[in-house]
CSV table of C-alpha atoms in Angstrom, one decimal:
chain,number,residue,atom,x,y,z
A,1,UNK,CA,10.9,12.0,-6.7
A,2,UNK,CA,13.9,10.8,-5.0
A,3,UNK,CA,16.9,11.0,-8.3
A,4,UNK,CA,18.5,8.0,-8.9
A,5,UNK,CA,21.3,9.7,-11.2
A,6,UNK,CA,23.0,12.2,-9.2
A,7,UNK,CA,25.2,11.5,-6.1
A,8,UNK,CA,23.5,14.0,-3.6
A,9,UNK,CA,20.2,12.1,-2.4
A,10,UNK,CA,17.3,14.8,-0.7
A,11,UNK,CA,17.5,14.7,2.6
A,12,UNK,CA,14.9,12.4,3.6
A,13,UNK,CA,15.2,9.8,0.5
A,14,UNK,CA,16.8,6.1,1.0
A,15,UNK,CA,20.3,5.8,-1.0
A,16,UNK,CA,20.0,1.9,-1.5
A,17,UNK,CA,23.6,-0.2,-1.5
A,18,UNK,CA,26.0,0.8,-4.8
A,19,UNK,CA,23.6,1.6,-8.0
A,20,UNK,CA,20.1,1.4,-6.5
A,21,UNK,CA,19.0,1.1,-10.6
A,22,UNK,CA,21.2,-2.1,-10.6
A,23,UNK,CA,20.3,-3.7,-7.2
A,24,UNK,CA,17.7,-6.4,-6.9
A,25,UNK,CA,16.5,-8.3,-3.7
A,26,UNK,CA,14.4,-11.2,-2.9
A,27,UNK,CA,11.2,-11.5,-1.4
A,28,UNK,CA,9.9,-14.9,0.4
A,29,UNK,CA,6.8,-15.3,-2.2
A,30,UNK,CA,7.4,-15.5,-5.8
A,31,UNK,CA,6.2,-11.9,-7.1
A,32,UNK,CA,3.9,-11.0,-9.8
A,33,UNK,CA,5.3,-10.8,-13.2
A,34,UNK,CA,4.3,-7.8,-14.8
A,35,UNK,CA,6.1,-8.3,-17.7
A,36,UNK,CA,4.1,-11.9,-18.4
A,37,UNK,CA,1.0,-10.1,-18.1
A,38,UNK,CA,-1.8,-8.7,-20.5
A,39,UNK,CA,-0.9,-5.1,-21.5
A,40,UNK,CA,-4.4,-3.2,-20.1
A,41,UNK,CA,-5.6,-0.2,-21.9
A,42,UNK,CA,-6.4,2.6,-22.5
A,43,UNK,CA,-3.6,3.7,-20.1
A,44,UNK,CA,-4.7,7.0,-18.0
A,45,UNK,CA,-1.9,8.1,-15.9
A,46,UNK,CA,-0.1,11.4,-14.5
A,47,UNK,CA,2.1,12.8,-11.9
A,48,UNK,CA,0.4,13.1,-8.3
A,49,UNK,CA,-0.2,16.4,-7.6
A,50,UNK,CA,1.8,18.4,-4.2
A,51,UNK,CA,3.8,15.9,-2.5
A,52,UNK,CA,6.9,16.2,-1.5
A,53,UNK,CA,8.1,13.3,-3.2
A,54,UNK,CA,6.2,12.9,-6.6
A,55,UNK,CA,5.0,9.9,-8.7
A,56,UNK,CA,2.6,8.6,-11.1
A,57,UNK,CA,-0.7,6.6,-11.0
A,58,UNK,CA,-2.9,5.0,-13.5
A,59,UNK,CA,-5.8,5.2,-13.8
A,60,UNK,CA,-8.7,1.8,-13.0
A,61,UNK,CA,-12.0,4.1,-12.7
A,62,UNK,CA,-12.5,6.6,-15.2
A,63,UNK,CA,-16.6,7.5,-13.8
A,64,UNK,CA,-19.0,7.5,-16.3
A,65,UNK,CA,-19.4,10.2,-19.4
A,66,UNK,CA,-22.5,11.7,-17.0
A,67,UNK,CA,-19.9,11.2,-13.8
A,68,UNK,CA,-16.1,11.5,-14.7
A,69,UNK,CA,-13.7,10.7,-12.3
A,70,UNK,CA,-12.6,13.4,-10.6
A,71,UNK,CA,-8.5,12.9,-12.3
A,72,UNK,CA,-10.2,12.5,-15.4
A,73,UNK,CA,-11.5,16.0,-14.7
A,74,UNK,CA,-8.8,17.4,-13.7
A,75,UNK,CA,-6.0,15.9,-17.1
A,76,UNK,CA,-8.9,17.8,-19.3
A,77,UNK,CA,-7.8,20.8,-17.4
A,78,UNK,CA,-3.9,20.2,-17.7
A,79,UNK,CA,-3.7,19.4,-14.1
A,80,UNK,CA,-2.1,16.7,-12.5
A,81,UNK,CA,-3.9,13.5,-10.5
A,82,UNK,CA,-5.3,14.6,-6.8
A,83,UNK,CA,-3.1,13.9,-3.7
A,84,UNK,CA,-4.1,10.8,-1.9
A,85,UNK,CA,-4.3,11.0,1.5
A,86,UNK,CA,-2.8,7.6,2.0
A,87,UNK,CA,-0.1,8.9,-0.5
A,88,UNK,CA,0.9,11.7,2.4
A,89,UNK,CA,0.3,9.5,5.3
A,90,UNK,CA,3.0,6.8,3.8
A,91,UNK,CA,5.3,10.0,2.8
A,92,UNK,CA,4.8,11.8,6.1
A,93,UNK,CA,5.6,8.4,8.5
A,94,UNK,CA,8.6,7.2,6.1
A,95,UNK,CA,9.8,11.1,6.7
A,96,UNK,CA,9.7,10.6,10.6
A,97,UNK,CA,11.4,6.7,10.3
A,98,UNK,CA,14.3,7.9,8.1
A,99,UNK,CA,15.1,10.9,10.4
A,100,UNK,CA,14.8,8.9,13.1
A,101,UNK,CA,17.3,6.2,11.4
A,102,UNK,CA,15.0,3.9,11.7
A,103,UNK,CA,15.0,3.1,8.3
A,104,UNK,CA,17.8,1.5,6.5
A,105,UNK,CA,18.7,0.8,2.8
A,106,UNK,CA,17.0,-2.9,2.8
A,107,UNK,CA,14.3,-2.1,4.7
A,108,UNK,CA,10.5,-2.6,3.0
A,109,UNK,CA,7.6,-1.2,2.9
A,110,UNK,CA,4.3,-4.2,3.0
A,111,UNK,CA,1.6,-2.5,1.8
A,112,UNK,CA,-1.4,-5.0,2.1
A,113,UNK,CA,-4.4,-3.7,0.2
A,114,UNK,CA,-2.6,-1.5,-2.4
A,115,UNK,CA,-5.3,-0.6,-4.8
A,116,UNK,CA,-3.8,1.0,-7.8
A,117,UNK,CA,-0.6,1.8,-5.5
A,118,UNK,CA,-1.1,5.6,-4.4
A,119,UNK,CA,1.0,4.5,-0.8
A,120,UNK,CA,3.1,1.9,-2.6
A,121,UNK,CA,4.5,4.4,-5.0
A,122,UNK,CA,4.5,7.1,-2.4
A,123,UNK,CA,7.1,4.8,-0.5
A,124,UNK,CA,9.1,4.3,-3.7
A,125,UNK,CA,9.4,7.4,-4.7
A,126,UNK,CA,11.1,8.1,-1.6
A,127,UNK,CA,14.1,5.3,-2.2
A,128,UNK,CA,12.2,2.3,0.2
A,129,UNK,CA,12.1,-0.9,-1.5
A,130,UNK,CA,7.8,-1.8,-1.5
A,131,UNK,CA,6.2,-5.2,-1.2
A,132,UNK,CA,2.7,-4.2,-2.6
A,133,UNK,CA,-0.3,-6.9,-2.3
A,134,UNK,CA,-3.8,-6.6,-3.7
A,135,UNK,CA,-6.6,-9.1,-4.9
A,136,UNK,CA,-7.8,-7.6,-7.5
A,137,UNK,CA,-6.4,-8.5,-11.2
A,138,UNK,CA,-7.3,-5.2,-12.3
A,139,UNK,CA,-5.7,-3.1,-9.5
A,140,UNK,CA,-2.2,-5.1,-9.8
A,141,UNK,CA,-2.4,-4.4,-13.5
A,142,UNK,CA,-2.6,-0.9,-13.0
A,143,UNK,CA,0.1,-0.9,-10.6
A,144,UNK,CA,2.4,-2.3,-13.4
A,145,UNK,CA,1.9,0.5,-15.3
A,146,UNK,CA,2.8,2.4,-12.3
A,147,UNK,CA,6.0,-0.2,-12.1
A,148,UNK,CA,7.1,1.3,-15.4
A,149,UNK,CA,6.5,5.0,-15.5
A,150,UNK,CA,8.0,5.5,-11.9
A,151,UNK,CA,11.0,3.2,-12.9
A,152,UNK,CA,10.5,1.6,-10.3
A,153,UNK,CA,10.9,-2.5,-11.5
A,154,UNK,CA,13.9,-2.8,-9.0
A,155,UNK,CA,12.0,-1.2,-6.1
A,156,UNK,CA,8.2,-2.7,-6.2
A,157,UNK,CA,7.7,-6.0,-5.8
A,158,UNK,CA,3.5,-6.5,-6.5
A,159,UNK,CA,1.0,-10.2,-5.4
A,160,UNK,CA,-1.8,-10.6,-6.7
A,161,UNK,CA,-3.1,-11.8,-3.6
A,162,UNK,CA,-4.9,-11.2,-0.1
A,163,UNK,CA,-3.8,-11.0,2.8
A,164,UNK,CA,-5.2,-13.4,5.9
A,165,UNK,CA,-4.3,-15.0,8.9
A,166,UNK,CA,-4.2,-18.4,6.9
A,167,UNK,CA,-2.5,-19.4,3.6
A,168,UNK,CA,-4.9,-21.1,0.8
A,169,UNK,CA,-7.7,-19.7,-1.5
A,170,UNK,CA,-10.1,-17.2,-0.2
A,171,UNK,CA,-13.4,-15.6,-2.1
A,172,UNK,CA,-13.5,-11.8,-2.6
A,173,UNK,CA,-16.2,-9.7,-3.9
A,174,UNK,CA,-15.9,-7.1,-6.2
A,175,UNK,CA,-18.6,-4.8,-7.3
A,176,UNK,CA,-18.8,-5.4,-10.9
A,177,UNK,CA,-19.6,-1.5,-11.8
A,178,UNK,CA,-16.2,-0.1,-10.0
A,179,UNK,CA,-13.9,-3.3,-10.0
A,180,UNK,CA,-11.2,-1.0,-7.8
A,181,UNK,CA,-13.2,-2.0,-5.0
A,182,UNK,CA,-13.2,-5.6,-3.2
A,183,UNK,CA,-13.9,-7.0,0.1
A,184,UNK,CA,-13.7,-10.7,1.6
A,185,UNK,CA,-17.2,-9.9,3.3
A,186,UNK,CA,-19.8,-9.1,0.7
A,187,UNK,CA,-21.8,-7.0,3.1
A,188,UNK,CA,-18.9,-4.4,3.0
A,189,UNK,CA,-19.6,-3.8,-0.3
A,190,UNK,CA,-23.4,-2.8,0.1
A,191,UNK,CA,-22.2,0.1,1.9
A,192,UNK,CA,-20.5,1.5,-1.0
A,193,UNK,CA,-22.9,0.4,-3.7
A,194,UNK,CA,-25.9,-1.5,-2.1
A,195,UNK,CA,-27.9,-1.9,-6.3
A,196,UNK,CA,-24.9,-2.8,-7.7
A,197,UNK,CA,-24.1,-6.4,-8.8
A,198,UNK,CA,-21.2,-8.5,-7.1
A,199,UNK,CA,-19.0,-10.9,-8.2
A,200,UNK,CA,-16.9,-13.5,-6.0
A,201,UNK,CA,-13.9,-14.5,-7.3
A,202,UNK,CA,-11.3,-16.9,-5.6
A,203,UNK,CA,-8.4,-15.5,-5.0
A,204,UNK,CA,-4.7,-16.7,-3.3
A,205,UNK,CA,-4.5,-16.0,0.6
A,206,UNK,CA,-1.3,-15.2,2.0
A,207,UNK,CA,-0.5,-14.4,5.6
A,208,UNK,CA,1.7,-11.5,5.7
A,209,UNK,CA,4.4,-13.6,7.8
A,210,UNK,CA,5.1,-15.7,4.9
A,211,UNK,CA,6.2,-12.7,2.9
A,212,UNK,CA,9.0,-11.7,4.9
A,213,UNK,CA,12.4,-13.0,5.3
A,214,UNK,CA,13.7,-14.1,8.6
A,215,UNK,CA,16.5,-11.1,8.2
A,216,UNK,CA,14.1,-8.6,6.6
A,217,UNK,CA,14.0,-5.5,8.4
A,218,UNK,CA,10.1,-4.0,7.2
A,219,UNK,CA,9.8,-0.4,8.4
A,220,UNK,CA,6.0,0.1,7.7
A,221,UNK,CA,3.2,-2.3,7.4
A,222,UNK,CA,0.0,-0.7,6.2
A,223,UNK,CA,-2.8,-2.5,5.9
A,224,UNK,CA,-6.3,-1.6,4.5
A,225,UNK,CA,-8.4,-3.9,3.2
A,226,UNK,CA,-12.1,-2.9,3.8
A,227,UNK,CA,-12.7,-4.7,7.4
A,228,UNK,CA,-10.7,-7.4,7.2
A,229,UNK,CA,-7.4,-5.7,8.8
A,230,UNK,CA,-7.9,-7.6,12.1
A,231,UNK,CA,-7.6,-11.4,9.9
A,232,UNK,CA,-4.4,-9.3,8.2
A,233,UNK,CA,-3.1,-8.1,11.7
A,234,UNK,CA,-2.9,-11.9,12.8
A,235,UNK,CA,-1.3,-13.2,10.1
A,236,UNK,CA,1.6,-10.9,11.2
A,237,UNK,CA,1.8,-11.7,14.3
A,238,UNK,CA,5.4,-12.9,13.7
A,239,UNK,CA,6.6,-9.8,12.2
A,240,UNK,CA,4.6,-7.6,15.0
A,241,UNK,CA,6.0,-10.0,17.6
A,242,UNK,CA,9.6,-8.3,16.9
A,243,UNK,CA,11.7,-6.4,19.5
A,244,UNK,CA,10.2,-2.3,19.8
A,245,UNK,CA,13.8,-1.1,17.5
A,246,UNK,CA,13.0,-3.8,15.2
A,247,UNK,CA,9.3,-3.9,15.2
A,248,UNK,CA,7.6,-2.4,12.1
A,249,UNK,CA,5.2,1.3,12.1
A,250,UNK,CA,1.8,-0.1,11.7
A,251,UNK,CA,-0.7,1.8,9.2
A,252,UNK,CA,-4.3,0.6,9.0
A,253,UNK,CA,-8.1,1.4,8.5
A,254,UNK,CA,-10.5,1.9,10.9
A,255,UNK,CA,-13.7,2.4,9.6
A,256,UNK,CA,-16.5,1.0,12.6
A,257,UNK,CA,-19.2,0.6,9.6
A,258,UNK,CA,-16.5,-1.7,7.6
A,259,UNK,CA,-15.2,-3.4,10.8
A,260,UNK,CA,-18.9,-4.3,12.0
A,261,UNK,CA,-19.3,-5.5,8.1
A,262,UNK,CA,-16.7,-8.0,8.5
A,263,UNK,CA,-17.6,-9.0,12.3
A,264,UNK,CA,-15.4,-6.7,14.4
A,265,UNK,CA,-14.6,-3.4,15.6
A,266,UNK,CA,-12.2,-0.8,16.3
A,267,UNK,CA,-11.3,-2.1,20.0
A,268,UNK,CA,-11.1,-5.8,19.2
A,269,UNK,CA,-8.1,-4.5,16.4
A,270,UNK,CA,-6.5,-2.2,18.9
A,271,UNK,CA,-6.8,-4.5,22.0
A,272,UNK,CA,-4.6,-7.3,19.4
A,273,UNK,CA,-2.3,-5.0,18.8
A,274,UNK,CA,-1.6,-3.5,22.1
A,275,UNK,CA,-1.4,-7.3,23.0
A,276,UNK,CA,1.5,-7.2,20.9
A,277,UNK,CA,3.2,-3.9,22.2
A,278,UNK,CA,1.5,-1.5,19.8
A,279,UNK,CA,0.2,0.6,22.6
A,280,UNK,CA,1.3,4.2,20.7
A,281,UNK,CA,-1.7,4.9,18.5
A,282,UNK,CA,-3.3,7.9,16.8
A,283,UNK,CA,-5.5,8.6,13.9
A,284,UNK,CA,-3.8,11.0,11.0
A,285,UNK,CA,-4.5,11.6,7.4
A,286,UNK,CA,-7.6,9.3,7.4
A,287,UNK,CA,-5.5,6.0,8.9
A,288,UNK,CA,-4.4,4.8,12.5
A,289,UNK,CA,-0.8,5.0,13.2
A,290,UNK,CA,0.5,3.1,15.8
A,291,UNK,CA,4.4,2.2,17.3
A,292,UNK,CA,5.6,0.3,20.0
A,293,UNK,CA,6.9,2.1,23.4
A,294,UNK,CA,10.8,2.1,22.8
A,295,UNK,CA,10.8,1.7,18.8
A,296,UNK,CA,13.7,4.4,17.2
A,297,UNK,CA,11.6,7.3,17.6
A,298,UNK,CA,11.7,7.2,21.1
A,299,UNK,CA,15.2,7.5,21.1
């Protein structure tokens, strides 16, 4: 974890302006309040085991006494959580950006389709300030926990929300057995689980545009939210329609089963992007990374 108390910052950490404990910022949506909300419990959390920049979750799925969840596991044994891969994806891009200089102290990290934060957190630990989004009640709840045991109230900023290419209300689907996992299409859900029972719930749409500030500088966007990234994707188009220095790293899913699910596929979200510039792509640690020609690290 990137200290907060001690002048000399590791090398690839943020040092945010005077005392990062003390400095707040705004975002253009009214945040979650965590400290308003329901405490959940019980409360399972832990350190993330071998990253470079450490953190801790908690816990939404626990399995079942017959199934345990693989963490749950692993705390029995006196052994911290598993590594996430999106966890080292977010950690291993934000390494690239800041050597590059291409992130600055008041630059963000959007992180649309958080889950119980393992990217979000990832990003914080590391000094970036995090806008973290996710529909899913339960999910944001954990991710307050996650608010308080990384001390990270002045650095996360969580909506319980999804992200679209229109504002309003918009049904999800959960699946009532594993409520972790959501989708805006129910047929992406009978992939994972195709017995279990779903249940919609309506749920505030937000197009990522309307998150940002005019003067924000965002350094990553990653988006994953189970085949509806190309509906996320256009309700960015403002902040993906920014200059190649100024234009954010782009993270997302691309899973051809959960694209098709949601009535897409893996060109039609690469040909939007490239549309906008994002013609730099590759696939790493389970997500597509892709950058416009003449961003930072081309420099």
């Amino acid at each position: 974890m990137c200290p907060e108390t001690i002048k000399r910052l590791p090398e690839h950490c943020v040092k945010l302006e005077s005392d990062p404990v003390q400095h707040d910022w705004v975002s253009a949506v009214l945040p979650f309040d965590c400290f308003q909300a329901d405490q959940t419990s019980p409360v399972i959390a832990h350190r993330v085991d071998d990253v470079k920049y450490d953190f801790f979750l908690s816990l939404l799925d626990f399995g079942t006494r017959r199934r345990p969840n693989r963490n749950m596991v692993r705390l029995l044994d006196g052994r911290p959580f598993l590594k996430p891969d999106l966890a080292v994806a977010m950690q291993s891009v934000l390494e690239m950006l800041i050597e590059a200089k291409a992130v600055r102290p008041d630059s963000l990290v959007i992180d649309a389709g958080a889950g119980i934060g393992a990217a979000a957190f990832a990003a914080a630990a590391m000094g970036v300030r995090v806008l973290a989004l996710d529909p899913v009640l339960a999910n944001v709840l954990k991710m307050c926990d996650a608010v308080h045991l990384n001390r990270a109230a002045k650095r996360v900023k969580l909506h319980l929300a999804a992200v679209s290419d229109t504002a309003g209300n918009i049904t999800i689907h959960n699946i009532l057995s594993n409520l972790e996992h959501s989708a805006v299409t129910e047929a992406v859900l009978t992939l994972a689980s195709k017995d279990a029972p779903v249940i919609p719930t309506t749920v505030e749409s937000l197009p990522i545009d309307s998150l940002v500030l005019p003067d924000q500088h965002v350094a990553v966007l990653k988006v994953t939210v189970q085949g509806w990234e190309l509906h996320a994707l256009r309700g960015a188009a403002g902040l993906l329609s920014r200059p190649p220095k100024e234009a954010p790293f782009v993270l997302y899913e691309e899973d051809r089963l959960l694209l098709r699910a949601g009535n897409t596929t893996p060109a039609a979200v690469r040909g939007w992007l490239a549309g906008y510039g994002y013609s730099e792509c590759d696939k790493a640690h389970g997500l597509v990374h892709c950058r416009k020609k003449g961003s930072l690290l081309d420099a």
